Amino acid sequence: MTANTDIQFLKGVGAKRAEILKSKGIDTVGALLRFFPRKYLDWTKITRVASAPFFENVCVKATITTPIETFETQRGIKIYKFMAEDESGRFTVSLFNQYFLASKLNVGREYLFYGKFDGGFFKQMNSPLIKETNYGGIEPIYTAGKSITSKTIEKLVKNALSMVQMPDVLPENIRKQNNLCDINYALQNIHFPKTKESFERAKRRLVFEELFCLQVALNVIKLKTHKQSGCVIKNNTFESFLGCLPFTLTNAQKRVVGECIADMQSGRPMSRLIQGDVGSGKTVVAAALCFVSAQNGYQSALMAPTEILAEQHYKTLLGIMENTGIKCGLLTGSLTKTKKLEIKAKLKNGEIDVIIGTHALIVNDVEFDNLGLVITDEQHRFGASQRDKLENKGVNPHKLVMSATPIPQTLSYILYGDLDISIMDEYPKGRQKIDTYSVDSSYRQRIYKYIKKFLTDGRQGYIVCPLVEENEELEITSANEYYEKLKNGEFRDYSLGLLHGKMSAREKEQVMTDFANGKIQLLIATTVIEVGIDVPNAVIMLIENAERFGLSQLHQLRGRIGRGQYKSDCILISDSNSPDTAQRLDVIKNSSDGFKIADYDLALRGPGDFLGNRQHGIPQMRIADIFADKQVLLDTGAQAKQLLLSDPTLKQPQNEALRAEVKDLYLKLNK
Ligand code: ADP
Ligand code: MG
């Protein structure tokens, strides 16, 4: 039996259990051994009854001194009650509906009781766990479920540990260098720790292993792109691009363009992420790079997640490139067939220099003459495989991804470990401050009046409807109702528009065009407006049920206003009176720094929720915590690089097990 043996063949697992285990992602014996306990119960540390604290889990060793009495409550709950004592004191024990357990207990015998004390004068313990006194171990508790208990998993793990020797993915020199135990000791002690020290030793090694493998995988990806030679930019024409702009670039914009051009001149393909808060002006950076590429004879592609955005970028780039002789094109799913064919033909024969589009760009029959640069905007909306598809349409083109979701440094290591990172931490001059308020719904009518004042003055605004978690249908129904209600009521004298995710691309585009042209004064929308929309005349935003949104999401939404010369207001409505919500909304009120907000968000919600339900590509960590274990993350990064220097393809025999593990991860990361 080896680590790769199908779980079905492990002693104690039949066809049915195998199915249950597989549904938990446990396909092999090795996977079972890497299914770590969620927590542990320490039965080795015995506390005296007299000195045991209240309301904390403790283990006491006590003798049952009275017969077990049975009561039944009015609701039919059976209570089994008895007294127990050690030499220091006594307490009452109550078991609820636990007939089986109660029937096995004997008066006069000593047991281990694990639970919390409460009560006043008399100590009492409700529903403790009870074991024979010879138990004396640290008990692992697994995330189980109705179909399989923690105890069963524990037994199976025991079987597996006794039958399999796992290969060690950490080469011996790495283990020695970092003073780490071997894998079989680690597995034995993560499941059944003998002592607290052996547990710590096991855990340290497993955390290291997990992060090390991740870092090796990320570095392999990086090496792959860095080896190949790219489409080299010989002629840096950035200076002449500046003449095409109606404004001067911010220092951050200049710096970031400089970093990109240096990459593109280096002889290797660029592989870079721009992280810039909403409104920091990423589009014009993209335009500059498309310009320079075109001047050097290469085509560029700019891919956006929605048609609205693609359309908007197209217009922006058309404007900038107007007198340059550079030809721009737009390719989206909603174009007519003839139009698509025409654009595709022009791309293939090189007539179009810069193509802007949506997913429509990655379909098979889109071909380029000489694709040198691929840019994806709001890249967290795309999977790596979608990016790859576009990149494969050229010969090692430069790639740039742009993200308006500021993420804390540690997280960007994981998400973008294969990319170099440029930060845009400056806003264009003359941007207005956005004031943010949070109120409860009793203010709604007053706020409507306030909004009307802006509309009457010629400004525009947004109302963001409640997010309905996991249910787009409901969300749209509620947005529809909200829209109808305002249109026929409070705002009947104004022109309103509605925007949601289930509208056809054409409908959305029409609404956005009308909004951009000022035909629509107030836009009722779901979160589809979250990304990238740029209408400088929109200066007021009302967000309903603000507590349902993540902080970063609120920040993104708010970034739709405050884009022009007018001062803007963002009003958050929430009737939640949980202190947690108050704290979160305070963060949004008091900060306009996306990175800071992201840090809070992360701290408040944890990494899993951080980027919402979207596909975010963070591999699920088994045991490492990328925040708590940040230092290990950094250390393993350096060691992974070093290892790959001496054995770039992991072909040396001592790296064989590592190679297999990394290959697996690599495929997952590149999905
Ligand atoms: P984001 O980084 O959120 O994608 P955009 O590229 O949409 O930001 O830019 C936001 C707005 O700022 C746009 O209206 C754009 O024209 C404007 N802008 C960008 N750079 C500058 C600049 N250097 N000076 C003045 N306005 C700028
Ligand atoms: Mg943008």
XYZ file of C-alpha atoms and ligand atoms in Angstrom:
699
model
C 0.000 0.000 0.000
C 1.359 3.429 -0.947
C 0.307 7.048 -0.651
C -1.348 6.782 -4.049
C -3.451 3.714 -3.251
C -7.143 4.338 -3.809
C -8.824 5.051 -0.478
C -11.267 2.235 -1.165
C -8.553 -0.330 -0.495
C -7.657 0.921 2.953
C -8.633 -1.407 5.799
C -11.972 -0.230 7.184
C -13.124 1.479 4.007
C -15.727 -0.127 1.808
C -17.359 1.129 -1.338
C -19.799 3.304 0.563
C -17.260 4.948 2.840
C -14.949 5.423 -0.097
C -17.654 7.432 -1.791
C -18.180 9.607 1.272
C -14.454 10.187 1.677
C -14.027 10.991 -1.982
C -16.759 13.576 -1.753
C -14.553 15.256 0.848
C -11.655 15.240 -1.587
C -10.000 12.241 0.063
C -9.260 9.993 -2.921
C -6.137 8.233 -1.773
C -4.534 6.953 1.386
C -2.048 9.809 1.141
C -4.871 12.323 0.945
C -6.393 10.847 4.092
C -3.102 11.283 5.919
C -3.113 14.892 4.808
C -6.624 15.448 6.091
C -5.589 17.102 9.334
C -7.604 17.361 12.533
C -9.620 20.528 13.000
C -8.784 20.604 16.711
C -7.641 18.420 19.586
C -8.958 17.440 22.971
C -6.200 17.118 25.532
C -7.053 14.250 27.890
C -3.572 14.170 29.342
C -3.749 17.338 31.364
C -5.836 16.529 34.442
C -7.182 19.455 36.434
C -8.325 19.172 40.072
C -12.029 19.865 40.504
C -11.393 22.484 43.172
C -8.993 24.506 41.040
C -10.767 24.082 37.686
C -11.881 27.414 36.176
C -15.472 27.962 35.072
C -16.471 28.150 31.390
C -13.256 26.680 30.000
C -12.695 23.197 28.686
C -10.968 21.073 31.303
C -10.348 17.403 31.899
C -10.973 16.065 35.397
C -10.569 12.571 36.811
C -13.425 11.767 39.173
C -15.392 8.923 40.703
C -19.155 8.623 40.290
C -20.561 8.750 43.807
C -24.357 8.655 43.387
C -26.698 6.475 41.363
C -27.739 7.900 38.011
C -31.159 9.519 38.278
C -33.366 9.998 35.243
C -35.719 12.944 34.685
C -37.872 13.839 31.753
C -38.638 17.440 30.839
C -42.026 18.569 29.538
C -40.592 18.582 26.067
C -39.589 14.949 26.402
C -35.874 15.415 26.891
C -34.336 12.718 29.105
C -31.819 13.996 31.619
C -29.387 11.674 33.395
C -27.950 13.198 36.532
C -25.316 12.070 39.026
C -22.543 13.362 41.263
C -18.832 12.780 40.870
C -15.810 13.789 42.929
C -12.056 13.723 43.178
C -10.051 14.310 46.348
C -10.430 18.076 45.998
C -14.146 18.544 45.365
C -17.345 17.347 43.793
C -19.736 18.319 41.012
C -22.978 17.340 39.310
C -23.029 15.890 35.825
C -26.038 16.102 33.481
C -26.332 14.135 30.275
C -29.115 14.942 27.826
C -30.756 12.129 25.878
C -27.483 10.189 26.029
C -29.005 6.893 27.081
C -26.250 4.812 25.584
C -23.494 6.617 27.421
C -25.441 6.772 30.718
C -26.181 3.061 30.675
C -22.492 2.198 30.473
C -21.419 4.201 33.512
C -20.905 2.482 36.860
C -21.339 4.020 40.268
C -18.141 3.878 42.302
C -15.870 3.874 39.317
C -13.442 6.531 38.194
C -13.677 8.212 34.759
C -12.203 11.110 32.801
C -14.658 13.959 32.212
C -13.922 16.566 29.541
C -16.079 19.693 29.444
C -16.819 23.096 30.935
C -17.859 23.808 34.493
C -20.655 26.181 35.243
C -23.112 26.622 38.097
C -22.922 28.701 41.223
C -22.365 27.235 44.633
C -22.131 23.735 43.232
C -19.974 23.060 40.227
C -21.740 21.302 37.430
C -20.809 19.946 34.010
C -23.361 19.551 31.228
C -22.846 16.890 28.568
C -19.149 16.267 29.195
C -17.248 13.780 27.079
C -16.467 10.743 29.213
C -13.694 8.181 28.844
C -12.096 5.334 30.783
C -9.201 6.502 32.947
C -6.629 4.555 30.975
C -7.265 6.718 27.899
C -4.672 9.435 28.382
C -4.082 10.838 24.907
C -4.540 13.942 22.858
C -7.641 13.200 20.809
C -7.881 14.516 17.253
C -11.210 15.943 16.134
C -11.846 15.903 12.402
C -14.292 17.950 10.387
C -16.782 15.180 9.923
C -20.469 15.221 9.110
C -23.656 13.222 9.244
C -22.332 10.577 6.904
C -19.047 9.951 8.699
C -17.973 10.653 12.270
C -14.744 12.080 13.547
C -14.151 8.798 15.399
C -14.394 6.820 12.172
C -11.938 9.096 10.424
C -9.629 8.733 13.411
C -9.697 4.936 13.110
C -9.030 5.044 9.389
C -6.113 7.421 9.874
C -4.669 5.007 12.432
C -4.934 2.177 9.936
C -3.330 4.255 7.226
C -0.461 5.342 9.473
C 0.340 1.755 10.323
C 0.311 0.593 6.725
C 1.964 3.328 4.680
C 5.295 5.039 4.597
C 4.879 8.385 2.889
C 7.600 9.670 0.570
C 9.159 12.863 1.885
C 8.627 15.769 -0.503
C 11.199 17.842 1.358
C 14.719 16.907 0.299
C 16.947 16.013 3.224
C 19.216 19.030 2.922
C 16.263 21.400 3.102
C 14.999 19.551 6.159
C 18.390 19.702 7.849
C 18.910 23.331 6.994
C 15.581 24.257 8.585
C 15.656 21.758 11.416
C 12.471 20.011 10.301
C 11.305 16.525 11.212
C 10.638 13.891 8.556
C 7.222 13.380 7.027
C 6.232 10.193 8.829
C 7.012 11.635 12.236
C 5.090 14.753 11.221
C 2.005 12.844 10.114
C 2.018 10.588 13.169
C 2.189 13.590 15.467
C -0.203 15.880 13.682
C -2.879 13.201 14.021
C -1.868 11.691 17.361
C 0.481 14.048 19.131
C 2.254 12.480 22.078
C 3.063 15.822 23.620
C 2.525 19.465 22.867
C 6.123 19.695 21.706
C 5.833 16.847 19.240
C 2.686 18.473 17.885
C 4.447 21.798 17.412
C 7.342 20.092 15.667
C 4.986 18.264 13.341
C 3.007 21.365 12.565
C 6.042 23.490 11.841
C 7.281 20.968 9.341
C 3.897 20.635 7.592
C 3.389 24.388 7.338
C 6.856 24.727 5.886
C 6.217 21.940 3.414
C 2.938 23.402 2.229
C 4.331 26.871 1.632
C 7.586 25.568 0.186
C 5.767 23.500 -2.433
C 3.593 26.465 -3.307
C 6.632 28.687 -3.725
C 8.425 26.125 -5.868
C 5.362 25.837 -8.102
C 5.052 29.611 -8.447
C 8.724 29.935 -9.235
C 8.546 27.205 -11.844
C 5.823 29.183 -13.563
C 7.907 32.314 -13.352
C 11.009 30.587 -14.721
C 9.025 29.274 -17.619
C 8.034 32.743 -18.766
C 11.399 34.269 -18.017
C 13.317 31.832 -20.162
C 11.721 32.728 -23.435
C 12.607 35.796 -25.421
C 9.761 38.172 -26.054
C 8.838 40.706 -28.663
C 11.583 43.176 -27.981
C 10.731 46.860 -27.990
C 13.612 48.644 -29.666
C 12.181 52.075 -30.015
C 10.869 53.721 -26.853
C 8.340 56.232 -28.156
C 6.720 57.017 -24.826
C 7.628 60.724 -25.032
C 5.634 61.195 -28.203
C 2.669 59.413 -26.597
C 2.476 62.137 -23.951
C 1.532 64.609 -26.673
C -1.680 62.645 -27.342
C -3.050 63.241 -23.868
C -5.326 66.001 -22.599
C -3.591 65.871 -19.217
C -0.170 65.202 -17.771
C 0.513 61.818 -16.249
C 0.877 61.348 -12.534
C 4.287 60.322 -11.277
C 2.967 56.880 -10.483
C 1.682 56.482 -14.025
C 5.035 57.538 -15.455
C 6.927 55.227 -13.151
C 4.738 52.239 -13.947
C 4.906 52.810 -17.712
C 8.677 53.033 -17.290
C 8.791 49.699 -15.452
C 6.740 48.047 -18.159
C 8.780 49.437 -21.013
C 11.983 48.301 -19.316
C 10.507 44.780 -19.203
C 9.526 44.969 -22.834
C 13.019 46.024 -23.840
C 14.704 43.316 -21.820
C 14.503 40.494 -24.334
C 12.244 38.469 -22.050
C 8.480 38.642 -22.078
C 7.030 40.998 -19.517
C 4.894 39.329 -16.896
C 3.598 42.071 -14.702
C 0.675 43.054 -12.516
C -0.398 46.638 -11.980
C -2.173 47.075 -8.715
C -3.829 50.430 -8.625
C -6.720 51.633 -6.594
C -9.921 52.637 -8.382
C -9.459 55.902 -10.224
C -5.673 55.819 -10.170
C -5.708 55.916 -13.967
C -4.690 52.482 -15.171
C -6.375 52.741 -18.561
C -4.016 55.394 -19.809
C -1.041 53.257 -18.759
C -2.469 50.476 -20.899
C -2.923 52.943 -23.738
C 0.702 54.071 -23.483
C 1.958 50.502 -23.787
C -0.317 49.756 -26.740
C 1.012 52.893 -28.372
C 4.652 51.952 -27.872
C 3.974 48.418 -29.111
C 2.252 49.683 -32.232
C 5.137 52.035 -32.932
C 7.403 49.009 -32.796
C 5.276 47.018 -35.191
C 3.450 44.811 -32.678
C -0.264 44.367 -32.171
C -1.816 44.646 -28.705
C -4.925 43.147 -27.190
C -6.780 44.601 -24.216
C -9.302 42.264 -22.617
C -11.979 43.491 -20.212
C -14.442 41.389 -18.217
C -17.631 43.065 -19.445
C -18.858 44.589 -22.677
C -19.534 47.865 -20.938
C -15.930 48.144 -19.929
C -14.558 47.000 -23.255
C -16.693 49.587 -24.969
C -15.515 52.290 -22.587
C -11.850 51.397 -23.059
C -12.337 51.348 -26.800
C -13.692 54.871 -26.763
C -10.890 56.079 -24.498
C -8.205 54.552 -26.696
C -9.830 55.771 -29.899
C -9.744 59.283 -28.468
C -6.104 59.070 -27.448
C -4.907 57.456 -30.692
C -6.986 59.705 -32.912
C -4.183 61.462 -34.787
C -1.489 58.839 -34.425
C -2.319 56.579 -37.335
C -2.739 53.686 -34.917
C -5.867 51.646 -35.700
C -8.075 50.455 -32.875
C -10.812 47.825 -33.060
C -13.518 46.442 -30.790
C -14.476 42.779 -30.591
C -17.301 41.677 -28.332
C -19.876 38.916 -28.386
C -22.760 41.162 -29.301
C -21.324 42.413 -32.589
C -23.043 41.110 -35.708
C -21.525 38.146 -37.427
C -20.385 40.188 -40.416
C -18.820 42.808 -38.195
C -16.966 40.122 -36.251
C -15.660 38.565 -39.441
C -14.473 41.916 -40.648
C -12.614 42.657 -37.407
C -11.076 39.184 -37.358
C -9.848 39.580 -40.923
C -8.251 42.900 -40.079
C -6.586 41.431 -37.012
C -5.167 38.595 -39.023
C -3.741 40.762 -41.754
C -2.412 43.324 -39.306
C -4.645 46.225 -40.254
C -5.757 46.623 -36.643
C -2.986 47.571 -34.217
C -4.914 47.583 -30.963
C -7.882 45.332 -30.332
C -10.095 45.862 -27.313
C -12.608 43.227 -26.360
C -14.159 40.761 -23.996
C -13.914 36.972 -23.812
C -14.760 37.133 -27.499
C -11.024 37.673 -28.015
C -10.062 34.210 -26.870
C -12.209 32.104 -29.186
C -10.285 29.851 -31.507
C -10.743 31.632 -34.784
C -9.328 34.931 -33.570
C -5.867 35.154 -35.086
C -3.263 37.867 -35.016
C -0.626 38.962 -37.436
C 1.937 39.842 -34.809
C 0.602 39.952 -31.263
C 3.190 41.514 -28.968
C 1.257 42.624 -25.900
C -1.673 41.193 -23.983
C -3.371 43.257 -21.291
C -6.171 42.013 -19.059
C -8.129 44.547 -17.057
C -9.679 43.650 -13.710
C -7.823 40.417 -14.006
C -9.365 38.720 -10.972
C -12.374 38.142 -13.153
C -10.417 35.912 -15.484
C -8.888 32.536 -14.877
C -5.262 31.996 -15.768
C -6.279 29.652 -18.541
C -8.250 32.421 -20.223
C -5.220 34.650 -20.091
C -3.113 31.817 -21.472
C -5.453 31.328 -24.386
C -5.062 34.914 -25.426
C -1.314 34.887 -24.889
C -0.962 31.778 -27.024
C -2.221 33.731 -29.993
C 1.156 35.417 -30.168
C 4.724 34.188 -29.833
C 5.517 34.865 -26.190
C 3.861 38.264 -26.085
C 4.357 40.585 -23.149
C 1.621 40.278 -20.615
C 0.225 42.833 -18.251
C -2.649 42.385 -15.866
C -4.374 45.265 -14.181
C -6.272 44.977 -10.945
C -8.255 47.552 -9.038
C -8.640 45.260 -6.088
C -5.920 46.310 -3.719
C -4.737 43.267 -1.879
C -2.423 42.955 1.056
C 1.098 41.987 0.266
C 0.958 38.448 1.572
C -2.075 37.666 -0.462
C -0.553 39.022 -3.636
C 2.370 36.639 -3.160
C -0.027 33.766 -3.419
C -2.341 35.130 -6.032
C 0.293 36.626 -8.252
C 3.466 34.878 -7.224
C 4.259 34.347 -10.879
C 4.117 38.060 -11.698
C 6.213 41.142 -11.049
C 4.176 43.795 -9.344
C 3.872 47.537 -9.971
C 1.876 49.659 -7.574
C -0.046 52.784 -8.560
C -0.436 54.640 -5.317
C -1.333 58.103 -6.530
C -4.481 59.693 -7.896
C -4.685 62.200 -10.753
C -4.716 65.775 -9.521
C -7.952 67.611 -8.920
C -9.877 64.581 -7.807
C -12.599 65.423 -5.369
C -12.874 64.027 -1.933
C -15.794 61.673 -1.415
C -17.685 62.133 1.834
C -19.172 58.915 3.152
C -22.056 58.699 5.608
C -23.833 55.760 7.118
C -27.425 55.987 8.302
C -30.373 53.743 9.021
C -33.370 53.444 6.745
C -35.429 56.026 8.626
C -33.346 58.566 6.696
C -34.287 57.173 3.315
C -36.856 59.836 2.380
C -34.512 62.622 3.365
C -31.759 61.080 1.300
C -34.037 60.801 -1.718
C -34.674 64.544 -1.407
C -30.948 65.152 -1.169
C -30.336 63.103 -4.303
C -33.021 65.030 -6.177
C -31.218 68.256 -5.432
C -28.114 66.932 -7.175
C -30.110 65.683 -10.149
C -31.876 69.020 -10.508
C -28.478 70.707 -10.534
C -27.540 68.611 -13.541
C -25.501 65.965 -11.760
C -26.079 62.206 -11.869
C -26.133 59.420 -9.328
C -26.302 55.731 -8.534
C -28.425 53.662 -6.235
C -26.958 50.242 -5.517
C -29.566 47.646 -4.604
C -29.114 45.036 -1.933
C -26.868 42.162 -2.658
C -28.742 38.900 -2.436
C -26.152 36.347 -1.500
C -25.870 33.428 -3.907
C -29.130 34.234 -5.587
C -28.913 36.357 -8.661
C -32.582 35.818 -9.551
C -33.771 37.316 -6.289
C -31.281 40.105 -6.575
C -32.626 41.065 -9.948
C -36.238 40.845 -8.855
C -35.509 43.166 -5.994
C -33.600 45.591 -8.233
C -36.543 45.555 -10.643
C -39.025 46.288 -7.898
C -36.870 49.020 -6.473
C -36.593 50.618 -9.885
C -40.341 50.441 -10.585
C -41.151 51.873 -7.207
C -38.898 54.897 -7.594
C -39.801 55.458 -11.221
C -43.506 55.580 -10.466
C -43.137 57.271 -7.116
C -40.502 59.433 -5.534
C -38.494 60.016 -8.734
C -41.298 60.182 -11.268
C -40.080 63.551 -12.550
C -36.588 62.285 -13.298
C -35.205 59.882 -15.826
C -34.151 56.609 -14.286
C -32.281 53.621 -15.632
C -31.871 50.050 -14.454
C -28.769 47.921 -14.812
C -28.337 44.313 -13.727
C -26.407 41.222 -14.654
C -29.140 39.347 -16.468
C -29.747 42.038 -19.070
C -28.403 41.290 -22.520
C -25.123 42.897 -23.422
C -26.924 45.176 -25.828
C -29.410 46.347 -23.219
C -26.652 47.032 -20.736
C -24.691 48.928 -23.294
C -27.702 51.057 -24.153
C -28.279 51.899 -20.502
C -24.629 52.768 -19.939
C -24.484 54.881 -23.052
C -27.597 56.741 -21.939
C -26.108 57.223 -18.523
C -22.780 58.429 -19.897
C -24.614 60.877 -22.180
C -26.685 62.187 -19.309
C -29.965 60.854 -20.691
C -30.350 58.799 -17.560
C -30.001 60.857 -14.399
C -30.197 58.185 -11.769
C -29.027 54.641 -12.315
C -30.484 51.862 -10.196
C -28.040 49.002 -10.322
C -26.788 45.797 -8.813
C -23.063 45.325 -8.359
C -22.491 45.094 -12.120
C -21.422 48.727 -11.937
C -18.684 47.693 -9.601
C -15.913 47.501 -12.094
C -14.363 50.265 -14.081
C -17.327 52.435 -15.098
C -16.206 56.015 -15.573
C -18.865 58.758 -15.607
C -17.351 61.886 -14.047
C -20.695 63.687 -13.779
C -22.015 61.057 -11.375
C -21.454 62.436 -7.910
C -23.850 60.758 -5.542
C -24.262 57.147 -4.596
C -26.682 55.461 -2.253
C -25.943 51.890 -1.224
C -28.809 49.886 0.281
C -28.138 47.182 2.894
C -24.528 48.197 3.052
C -23.786 45.552 5.675
C -24.119 42.837 3.056
C -21.148 44.034 1.066
C -17.509 43.375 1.750
C -15.436 46.419 2.604
C -13.350 46.177 -0.521
C -16.499 45.861 -2.549
C -17.964 48.999 -0.968
C -14.739 50.770 -1.738
C -14.916 49.659 -5.366
C -18.517 50.767 -5.660
C -17.742 54.112 -4.145
C -14.937 54.515 -6.658
C -17.574 55.106 -9.351
C -18.145 58.611 -7.978
C -15.669 61.369 -7.233
C -14.237 61.043 -10.717
C -14.758 64.558 -11.960
C -14.553 68.133 -10.811
C -17.487 67.904 -8.366
C -17.442 66.957 -4.745
C -19.148 63.600 -4.235
C -21.188 61.929 -1.512
C -21.641 58.268 -0.745
C -24.429 57.240 1.601
C -24.596 53.805 3.147
C -27.932 52.611 4.465
C -27.957 49.829 6.992
C -30.384 48.764 9.690
C -28.048 46.216 11.116
C -27.153 47.054 14.693
C -24.434 44.507 15.155
C -21.254 46.081 16.495
C -19.367 44.260 13.804
C -21.242 46.109 11.073
C -20.736 49.418 12.801
C -17.035 48.755 12.954
C -16.857 47.809 9.294
C -18.823 50.795 8.086
C -16.617 53.051 10.195
C -13.603 51.800 8.315
C -15.222 52.752 5.016
C -16.315 56.127 6.338
C -12.907 57.033 7.607
C -10.617 55.729 4.921
C -10.292 56.156 1.197
C -7.135 54.122 0.914
C -7.950 50.879 -0.860
C -4.929 49.044 0.514
C -5.734 49.975 4.074
C -9.356 48.961 3.586
C -8.241 45.670 2.110
C -6.115 45.001 5.178
C -9.073 45.606 7.461
C -11.332 43.527 5.309
C -8.911 40.698 5.456
C -8.497 40.963 9.192
C -12.248 41.104 9.757
C -13.319 38.415 7.342
C -10.380 36.123 6.866
C -8.775 35.165 3.578
C -11.456 32.760 2.409
C -14.128 35.402 2.211
C -11.862 38.215 1.264
C -12.421 38.184 -2.435
C -16.038 37.180 -2.161
C -17.430 34.152 -3.864
C -15.541 34.849 -6.998
C -13.037 32.443 -8.317
C -9.876 33.842 -6.957
C -7.316 31.181 -7.542
C -5.975 30.995 -4.004
C -5.153 27.377 -3.436
C -6.847 26.000 -0.356
C -4.278 25.811 2.427
C -4.384 22.643 4.509
C -2.467 23.825 7.494
C -0.544 26.998 6.697
C -2.078 30.369 7.380
C -0.613 32.770 4.862
C -0.986 35.661 7.277
C 0.156 34.127 10.509
C 2.894 32.262 8.656
C 4.024 35.205 6.577
C 7.660 34.819 7.608
C 7.674 31.184 6.530
C 6.120 32.260 3.259
C 9.003 34.652 2.677
C 11.684 32.178 3.780
C 10.348 29.376 1.630
C 10.253 31.766 -1.319
C 13.978 32.371 -1.067
C 14.748 28.693 -0.576
C 12.551 27.646 -3.470
C 14.411 30.023 -5.780
C 17.719 28.641 -4.615
C 16.699 25.053 -5.128
C 15.507 25.785 -8.645
C 18.827 27.431 -9.464
C 20.636 24.171 -8.821
C 17.934 21.904 -10.240
C 15.576 23.912 -12.482
C 13.513 20.935 -13.619
C 13.639 19.001 -10.321
C 15.170 16.052 -12.117
C 17.688 15.142 -9.419
C 16.709 11.979 -7.522
C 16.456 13.672 -4.106
C 13.846 16.030 -5.554
C 11.688 13.352 -7.101
C 8.881 13.406 -4.544
C 8.896 17.188 -4.543
C 8.584 17.177 -8.298
C 5.421 15.079 -8.196
C 3.833 17.293 -5.564
C 4.739 20.499 -7.375
C 3.457 19.197 -10.670
C 0.079 18.714 -9.082
C 0.060 22.208 -7.620
C 1.330 23.709 -10.829
C -1.610 22.286 -12.723
C -4.011 23.623 -10.115
C -2.463 27.096 -10.185
C -2.531 27.196 -13.947
C -6.154 26.147 -14.180
P -8.862 53.045 -13.036
O -7.462 52.984 -12.527
O -9.863 52.918 -11.953
O -9.103 52.113 -14.194
P -9.316 55.043 -15.046
O -8.234 54.602 -15.946
O -10.695 54.683 -15.418
O -9.029 54.540 -13.574
O -9.168 56.605 -14.827
C -10.055 57.333 -14.027
C -10.279 58.722 -14.569
O -9.129 59.523 -14.368
C -10.567 58.757 -16.056
O -11.592 59.678 -16.289
C -9.260 59.237 -16.653
O -9.475 59.927 -17.859
C -8.728 60.136 -15.586
N -7.279 60.266 -15.571
C -6.393 59.254 -15.676
N -5.129 59.721 -15.565
C -5.202 61.038 -15.369
C -4.245 62.089 -15.192
N -2.940 61.839 -15.163
N -4.700 63.340 -15.002
C -6.023 63.593 -15.020
N -6.983 62.671 -15.195
C -6.594 61.396 -15.369
Mg -10.234 50.575 -14.812
